[in-house]
């Protein structure tokens, strides 16, 4: 106790250091906040007041995160007409986005989007269904992404089945058997026809649409066509109408255009038979009941001539015989 001193002399003055002020930050769902505090990096000391009288520490200045439901979104590749996204995590309570599961890489709603790549969209008008074919609603289609939409803005997604309006169907379908073509007339393939929708089909299931021309098998043609003139019948002989005949297909027609089919019986005009008047027919035939006509007029003249010829012949014969006897 030989060296007296006092309260001032026992104090060693502070060396000084830079103190940094931190404002209070409210905590959120997924990141901490903090109280207002002051910090000196030189001595690594924390204070809760500006006068630096309330010492604290790094843990006590922290306000823990409040927590919130975190939703994970898988990455989706973008297509022609809709956006994709990167893999990300989102909290609806604090409306915050992160690019990593540890929630260290903050991002936002725009940065998680991968824009649509684009593609040609084709518009299809609505078509009413008919008896045997489907119709469709108005729709838009992209061949690149094979996507269907029910609106031009491409907001109402649909699919290939939903754009179809089923056929109304009809029971009035007529079946036609196949017919081989001939020399002078067409044939046809087997086909089905619906008069309600005026449609031709090449199959019974009505899936192969065709038309009136396509079902026809053209005539094969022939050079053996003969024209037969009309011949009037007689009392005893048949006649015939005018007709045309093909030896290759053995077919008869009543007109040169070959549109009026007929047959071998129909071209015949039967014999008229004798029409006897007073036992005699116009053709000269008699029925055996006619009496010999009395010679009059021209007939008498011819009878006299005939008798004269006969008489002259008789005289000549007598003369010849007498000469022979005289010898």
Tab-separated table of C-alpha atoms in Angstrom:
chain	number	residue	atom	x	y	z
A	1	UNK	CA	0.000	0.000	0.000
A	2	UNK	CA	2.823	2.377	-0.689
A	3	UNK	CA	1.509	3.526	-4.166
A	4	UNK	CA	-1.585	5.544	-3.812
A	5	UNK	CA	-3.878	5.986	-6.859
A	6	UNK	CA	-7.574	6.826	-7.631
A	7	UNK	CA	-10.643	5.727	-9.615
A	8	UNK	CA	-9.527	7.383	-12.784
A	9	UNK	CA	-6.052	6.047	-12.699
A	10	UNK	CA	-7.148	2.414	-12.442
A	11	UNK	CA	-9.081	2.610	-15.743
A	12	UNK	CA	-7.496	1.725	-19.077
A	13	UNK	CA	-9.422	3.551	-21.865
A	14	UNK	CA	-11.253	1.516	-24.530
A	15	UNK	CA	-9.307	1.054	-27.717
A	16	UNK	CA	-12.298	1.909	-29.936
A	17	UNK	CA	-13.767	-0.092	-32.836
A	18	UNK	CA	-16.349	0.364	-35.622
A	19	UNK	CA	-19.889	-0.429	-34.476
A	20	UNK	CA	-22.453	-1.300	-37.182
A	21	UNK	CA	-26.176	-0.745	-36.686
A	22	UNK	CA	-28.699	-3.350	-37.947
A	23	UNK	CA	-32.375	-2.496	-38.335
A	24	UNK	CA	-34.994	-4.886	-37.099
A	25	UNK	CA	-36.248	-7.360	-39.755
A	26	UNK	CA	-39.505	-9.254	-39.315
A	27	UNK	CA	-39.158	-13.016	-39.799
A	28	UNK	CA	-41.047	-14.782	-42.635
A	29	UNK	CA	-42.242	-18.329	-43.238
A	30	UNK	CA	-38.913	-19.665	-44.357
A	31	UNK	CA	-36.237	-17.174	-43.342
A	32	UNK	CA	-35.236	-15.649	-39.994
A	33	UNK	CA	-35.608	-12.041	-38.948
A	34	UNK	CA	-33.754	-10.111	-36.247
A	35	UNK	CA	-34.205	-7.500	-33.551
A	36	UNK	CA	-32.559	-4.108	-33.898
A	37	UNK	CA	-28.939	-4.463	-32.760
A	38	UNK	CA	-25.414	-3.097	-32.938
A	39	UNK	CA	-22.337	-5.120	-33.750
A	40	UNK	CA	-18.578	-4.576	-33.521
A	41	UNK	CA	-16.574	-6.762	-35.849
A	42	UNK	CA	-13.307	-5.982	-34.046
A	43	UNK	CA	-14.416	-7.445	-30.740
A	44	UNK	CA	-17.297	-9.547	-32.246
A	45	UNK	CA	-19.677	-8.075	-29.690
A	46	UNK	CA	-23.458	-7.540	-29.938
A	47	UNK	CA	-25.532	-4.913	-28.136
A	48	UNK	CA	-29.292	-4.445	-27.964
A	49	UNK	CA	-29.032	-0.669	-27.450
A	50	UNK	CA	-27.264	2.182	-29.138
A	51	UNK	CA	-25.521	3.170	-25.855
A	52	UNK	CA	-23.885	-0.276	-25.957
A	53	UNK	CA	-24.914	-0.995	-22.374
A	54	UNK	CA	-27.064	-4.119	-23.100
A	55	UNK	CA	-24.732	-6.834	-24.201
A	56	UNK	CA	-26.293	-9.721	-26.177
A	57	UNK	CA	-25.100	-12.376	-28.683
A	58	UNK	CA	-25.629	-13.673	-32.244
A	59	UNK	CA	-28.391	-16.072	-31.201
A	60	UNK	CA	-30.376	-13.598	-29.184
A	61	UNK	CA	-30.613	-11.051	-31.990
A	62	UNK	CA	-32.281	-13.669	-34.287
A	63	UNK	CA	-36.073	-13.928	-34.696
A	64	UNK	CA	-36.768	-17.490	-35.980
A	65	UNK	CA	-38.695	-18.144	-39.238
A	66	UNK	CA	-42.412	-18.636	-38.675
A	67	UNK	CA	-42.722	-21.734	-40.904
A	68	UNK	CA	-45.234	-22.386	-43.763
A	69	UNK	CA	-46.407	-25.224	-46.031
A	70	UNK	CA	-43.874	-25.724	-48.805
A	71	UNK	CA	-45.015	-27.265	-52.125
A	72	UNK	CA	-42.601	-28.951	-54.531
A	73	UNK	CA	-43.148	-28.628	-58.323
A	74	UNK	CA	-41.454	-31.018	-60.728
A	75	UNK	CA	-39.852	-29.661	-63.865
A	76	UNK	CA	-42.143	-29.694	-66.946
A	77	UNK	CA	-40.802	-29.317	-70.479
A	78	UNK	CA	-42.538	-26.561	-72.470
A	79	UNK	CA	-44.607	-27.518	-75.529
A	80	UNK	CA	-45.740	-25.667	-78.638
A	81	UNK	CA	-48.584	-23.807	-76.996
A	82	UNK	CA	-48.180	-24.050	-73.237
A	83	UNK	CA	-45.388	-23.067	-70.857
A	84	UNK	CA	-43.232	-25.423	-68.861
A	85	UNK	CA	-41.277	-24.736	-65.673
A	86	UNK	CA	-38.055	-25.523	-63.888
A	87	UNK	CA	-38.143	-27.597	-60.715
A	88	UNK	CA	-39.031	-25.285	-57.844
A	89	UNK	CA	-40.473	-24.966	-54.333
A	90	UNK	CA	-43.227	-22.533	-53.403
A	91	UNK	CA	-44.811	-21.289	-50.187
A	92	UNK	CA	-48.326	-19.858	-50.621
A	93	UNK	CA	-48.246	-18.143	-47.223
A	94	UNK	CA	-45.275	-15.930	-47.991
A	95	UNK	CA	-45.629	-16.219	-51.812
A	96	UNK	CA	-41.984	-17.087	-52.120
A	97	UNK	CA	-40.210	-19.230	-54.746
A	98	UNK	CA	-36.947	-21.160	-54.409
A	99	UNK	CA	-34.893	-22.976	-57.028
A	100	UNK	CA	-33.457	-25.489	-54.522
A	101	UNK	CA	-34.816	-27.725	-51.801
A	102	UNK	CA	-32.528	-26.135	-49.175
A	103	UNK	CA	-34.345	-22.817	-49.863
A	104	UNK	CA	-31.122	-20.935	-50.400
A	105	UNK	CA	-31.744	-19.842	-54.008
A	106	UNK	CA	-34.581	-17.366	-53.994
A	107	UNK	CA	-36.370	-16.802	-57.322
A	108	UNK	CA	-39.772	-15.563	-58.494
A	109	UNK	CA	-42.846	-16.576	-60.510
A	110	UNK	CA	-41.380	-15.369	-63.800
A	111	UNK	CA	-38.026	-17.047	-63.456
A	112	UNK	CA	-39.482	-20.489	-62.835
A	113	UNK	CA	-41.397	-20.393	-66.190
A	114	UNK	CA	-40.038	-21.962	-69.380
A	115	UNK	CA	-41.856	-20.245	-72.307
A	116	UNK	CA	-43.841	-22.216	-74.919
A	117	UNK	CA	-41.767	-23.041	-78.008
A	118	UNK	CA	-44.548	-22.246	-80.524
A	119	UNK	CA	-46.112	-24.341	-83.343
A	120	UNK	CA	-48.522	-23.984	-86.289
A	121	UNK	CA	-52.167	-24.149	-85.235
A	122	UNK	CA	-54.772	-25.215	-87.838
A	123	UNK	CA	-58.401	-24.117	-87.518
A	124	UNK	CA	-61.206	-26.591	-88.360
A	125	UNK	CA	-64.727	-25.347	-89.033
A	126	UNK	CA	-67.662	-27.139	-87.451
A	127	UNK	CA	-69.222	-29.859	-89.653
A	128	UNK	CA	-72.672	-31.289	-89.020
A	129	UNK	CA	-72.754	-35.106	-88.836
A	130	UNK	CA	-74.680	-37.063	-91.498
A	131	UNK	CA	-76.094	-40.555	-91.824
A	132	UNK	CA	-72.830	-42.364	-92.266
A	133	UNK	CA	-69.999	-40.015	-91.422
A	134	UNK	CA	-69.035	-38.103	-88.325
A	135	UNK	CA	-69.053	-34.354	-87.981
A	136	UNK	CA	-67.049	-32.195	-85.586
A	137	UNK	CA	-67.251	-29.106	-83.440
A	138	UNK	CA	-65.166	-26.068	-84.339
A	139	UNK	CA	-61.653	-26.672	-83.035
A	140	UNK	CA	-57.979	-25.776	-83.336
A	141	UNK	CA	-55.199	-28.367	-83.688
A	142	UNK	CA	-51.400	-28.335	-83.535
A	143	UNK	CA	-49.768	-31.274	-85.326
A	144	UNK	CA	-46.407	-30.686	-83.650
A	145	UNK	CA	-47.653	-31.188	-80.093
A	146	UNK	CA	-50.800	-33.152	-81.128
A	147	UNK	CA	-52.966	-30.890	-79.035
A	148	UNK	CA	-56.640	-29.889	-79.511
A	149	UNK	CA	-58.385	-26.737	-78.290
A	150	UNK	CA	-62.045	-25.739	-78.316
A	151	UNK	CA	-61.320	-22.002	-78.508
A	152	UNK	CA	-59.162	-19.724	-80.618
A	153	UNK	CA	-57.353	-18.352	-77.550
A	154	UNK	CA	-56.101	-21.920	-76.880
A	155	UNK	CA	-57.306	-21.877	-73.294
A	156	UNK	CA	-59.822	-24.763	-73.478
A	157	UNK	CA	-57.892	-27.962	-73.987
A	158	UNK	CA	-59.778	-30.927	-75.440
A	159	UNK	CA	-58.916	-34.122	-77.340
A	160	UNK	CA	-59.558	-35.995	-80.591
A	161	UNK	CA	-62.626	-37.786	-79.218
A	162	UNK	CA	-64.336	-34.738	-77.794
A	163	UNK	CA	-64.213	-32.767	-81.043
A	164	UNK	CA	-66.159	-35.503	-82.890
A	165	UNK	CA	-69.930	-35.376	-83.460
A	166	UNK	CA	-71.069	-38.984	-84.085
A	167	UNK	CA	-72.860	-39.954	-87.303
A	168	UNK	CA	-76.646	-39.936	-87.054
A	169	UNK	CA	-76.914	-43.300	-88.894
A	170	UNK	CA	-79.698	-44.467	-91.206
A	171	UNK	CA	-81.461	-47.773	-91.800
A	172	UNK	CA	-82.262	-47.008	-95.431
A	173	UNK	CA	-79.064	-48.456	-96.875
A	174	UNK	CA	-79.474	-50.531	-100.041
A	175	UNK	CA	-77.040	-53.311	-100.920
A	176	UNK	CA	-76.081	-53.913	-104.573
A	177	UNK	CA	-74.457	-57.184	-105.620
A	178	UNK	CA	-71.509	-57.098	-107.980
A	179	UNK	CA	-72.477	-57.377	-111.680
A	180	UNK	CA	-70.010	-58.366	-114.397
A	181	UNK	CA	-69.962	-55.904	-117.316
A	182	UNK	CA	-71.051	-57.175	-120.743
A	183	UNK	CA	-70.189	-56.212	-124.291
A	184	UNK	CA	-72.666	-53.390	-124.431
A	185	UNK	CA	-73.710	-52.633	-120.855
A	186	UNK	CA	-71.856	-51.599	-117.711
A	187	UNK	CA	-71.426	-53.735	-114.631
A	188	UNK	CA	-70.663	-52.661	-111.068
A	189	UNK	CA	-68.681	-53.615	-108.002
A	190	UNK	CA	-70.508	-54.689	-104.868
A	191	UNK	CA	-71.565	-51.540	-103.048
A	192	UNK	CA	-73.952	-50.009	-100.519
A	193	UNK	CA	-75.969	-46.837	-101.084
A	194	UNK	CA	-77.764	-44.556	-98.620
A	195	UNK	CA	-80.497	-42.404	-100.216
A	196	UNK	CA	-80.783	-40.266	-97.061
A	197	UNK	CA	-77.283	-38.814	-97.406
A	198	UNK	CA	-76.804	-39.771	-101.097
A	199	UNK	CA	-73.614	-41.618	-100.204
A	200	UNK	CA	-71.938	-44.693	-101.736
A	201	UNK	CA	-69.785	-47.165	-99.739
A	202	UNK	CA	-67.529	-49.968	-100.931
A	203	UNK	CA	-67.876	-51.996	-97.718
A	204	UNK	CA	-70.686	-53.174	-95.486
A	205	UNK	CA	-69.252	-51.352	-92.465
A	206	UNK	CA	-69.649	-48.066	-94.398
A	207	UNK	CA	-66.061	-46.997	-93.760
A	208	UNK	CA	-64.889	-46.866	-97.400
A	209	UNK	CA	-66.645	-43.947	-99.049
A	210	UNK	CA	-66.878	-44.011	-102.853
A	211	UNK	CA	-69.115	-42.416	-105.495
A	212	UNK	CA	-71.490	-43.233	-108.345
A	213	UNK	CA	-68.731	-43.263	-110.974
A	214	UNK	CA	-66.324	-45.414	-108.998
A	215	UNK	CA	-68.787	-48.287	-108.493
A	216	UNK	CA	-69.272	-48.699	-112.277
A	217	UNK	CA	-67.396	-51.337	-114.306
A	218	UNK	CA	-67.381	-50.141	-117.958
A	219	UNK	CA	-68.778	-52.306	-120.771
A	220	UNK	CA	-66.112	-54.424	-122.474
A	221	UNK	CA	-67.285	-53.575	-125.999
A	222	UNK	CA	-67.730	-55.805	-129.100
A	223	UNK	CA	-67.438	-55.494	-132.883
A	224	UNK	CA	-69.901	-58.327	-133.572
A	225	UNK	CA	-72.999	-56.160	-133.499
A	226	UNK	CA	-75.481	-56.907	-136.313
A	227	UNK	CA	-78.376	-54.749	-137.448
A	228	UNK	CA	-81.444	-56.698	-138.622
A	229	UNK	CA	-84.009	-54.885	-140.748
A	230	UNK	CA	-87.707	-55.308	-140.033
A	231	UNK	CA	-89.404	-58.084	-142.075
A	232	UNK	CA	-93.168	-58.222	-142.437
A	233	UNK	CA	-94.736	-61.604	-141.632
A	234	UNK	CA	-96.680	-63.585	-144.256
A	235	UNK	CA	-99.570	-65.946	-143.932
A	236	UNK	CA	-97.214	-68.840	-143.267
A	237	UNK	CA	-93.831	-67.266	-142.404
A	238	UNK	CA	-92.848	-65.301	-139.275
A	239	UNK	CA	-91.403	-61.822	-139.672
A	240	UNK	CA	-89.447	-59.654	-137.217
A	241	UNK	CA	-89.175	-56.103	-135.858
A	242	UNK	CA	-86.043	-54.058	-136.521
A	243	UNK	CA	-83.405	-55.029	-133.954
A	244	UNK	CA	-79.712	-55.186	-133.130
A	245	UNK	CA	-77.947	-58.377	-132.031
A	246	UNK	CA	-74.492	-59.029	-130.472
A	247	UNK	CA	-73.156	-62.512	-131.113
A	248	UNK	CA	-70.535	-62.190	-128.346
A	249	UNK	CA	-72.987	-61.586	-125.505
A	250	UNK	CA	-76.061	-62.986	-127.324
A	251	UNK	CA	-78.037	-59.888	-126.483
A	252	UNK	CA	-80.895	-58.222	-128.397
A	253	UNK	CA	-81.810	-54.526	-128.432
A	254	UNK	CA	-84.793	-52.727	-129.931
A	255	UNK	CA	-82.876	-49.471	-130.567
A	256	UNK	CA	-79.595	-48.447	-132.149
A	257	UNK	CA	-78.426	-46.721	-128.932
A	258	UNK	CA	-78.645	-50.155	-127.214
A	259	UNK	CA	-80.726	-48.816	-124.354
A	260	UNK	CA	-83.850	-50.969	-124.857
A	261	UNK	CA	-82.995	-54.569	-124.078
A	262	UNK	CA	-85.197	-57.262	-125.595
A	263	UNK	CA	-84.855	-60.965	-126.465
A	264	UNK	CA	-85.127	-63.484	-129.280
A	265	UNK	CA	-88.846	-64.018	-128.701
A	266	UNK	CA	-89.807	-60.381	-128.546
A	267	UNK	CA	-88.207	-59.525	-131.907
A	268	UNK	CA	-90.389	-62.100	-133.733
A	269	UNK	CA	-93.611	-61.026	-135.477
A	270	UNK	CA	-95.710	-64.211	-135.824
A	271	UNK	CA	-97.118	-65.344	-139.221
A	272	UNK	CA	-100.560	-63.875	-139.777
A	273	UNK	CA	-102.154	-67.123	-140.998
A	274	UNK	CA	-104.533	-67.400	-144.009
A	275	UNK	CA	-107.478	-65.077	-144.149
A	276	UNK	CA	-109.953	-67.006	-146.325
A	277	UNK	CA	-112.780	-65.040	-147.894
A	278	UNK	CA	-115.220	-67.237	-149.805
A	279	UNK	CA	-112.692	-70.017	-149.474
A	280	UNK	CA	-109.773	-68.077	-150.950
A	281	UNK	CA	-106.866	-66.126	-149.255
A	282	UNK	CA	-105.173	-63.020	-150.574
A	283	UNK	CA	-102.031	-65.090	-151.066
A	284	UNK	CA	-103.875	-67.345	-153.559
A	285	UNK	CA	-104.342	-70.337	-151.310
A	286	UNK	CA	-107.839	-71.896	-151.110
A	287	UNK	CA	-109.469	-73.922	-148.464
A	288	UNK	CA	-110.841	-76.568	-150.995
A	289	UNK	CA	-114.418	-75.295	-150.936
A	290	UNK	CA	-114.096	-72.949	-153.940
A	291	UNK	CA	-116.057	-74.022	-157.162
A	292	UNK	CA	-114.323	-73.628	-160.592
A	293	UNK	CA	-114.891	-70.173	-161.945
A	294	UNK	CA	-116.941	-69.825	-165.271
A	295	UNK	CA	-114.762	-68.591	-168.126
A	296	UNK	CA	-115.494	-64.957	-168.848
A	297	UNK	CA	-113.554	-62.054	-170.229
A	298	UNK	CA	-109.780	-62.380	-170.241
A	299	UNK	CA	-109.981	-65.880	-168.785
A	300	UNK	CA	-112.023	-67.061	-171.786
A	301	UNK	CA	-109.414	-65.744	-174.201
A	302	UNK	CA	-106.640	-67.663	-172.487
A	303	UNK	CA	-108.738	-70.822	-172.446
A	304	UNK	CA	-109.346	-70.575	-176.242
A	305	UNK	CA	-105.645	-70.072	-176.863
A	306	UNK	CA	-104.816	-73.051	-174.699
A	307	UNK	CA	-107.338	-75.246	-176.519
A	308	UNK	CA	-106.010	-74.129	-179.877
A	309	UNK	CA	-102.479	-75.023	-178.868
A	310	UNK	CA	-103.646	-78.425	-177.702
A	311	UNK	CA	-105.588	-79.009	-180.961
A	312	UNK	CA	-102.647	-78.046	-183.123
A	313	UNK	CA	-100.493	-80.435	-181.210
A	314	UNK	CA	-102.961	-83.263	-181.802
A	315	UNK	CA	-103.095	-82.650	-185.629
A	316	UNK	CA	-99.327	-82.651	-185.801
A	317	UNK	CA	-99.179	-85.985	-184.015
A	318	UNK	CA	-101.743	-87.552	-186.456
A	319	UNK	CA	-99.793	-86.335	-189.519
A	320	UNK	CA	-96.543	-87.757	-188.169
A	321	UNK	CA	-98.133	-91.134	-187.482
A	322	UNK	CA	-99.603	-91.335	-191.039
A	323	UNK	CA	-96.245	-90.608	-192.589
A	324	UNK	CA	-94.621	-93.304	-190.604
A	325	UNK	CA	-97.336	-95.833	-191.645
A	326	UNK	CA	-96.965	-94.906	-195.377
A	327	UNK	CA	-93.340	-95.690	-195.264
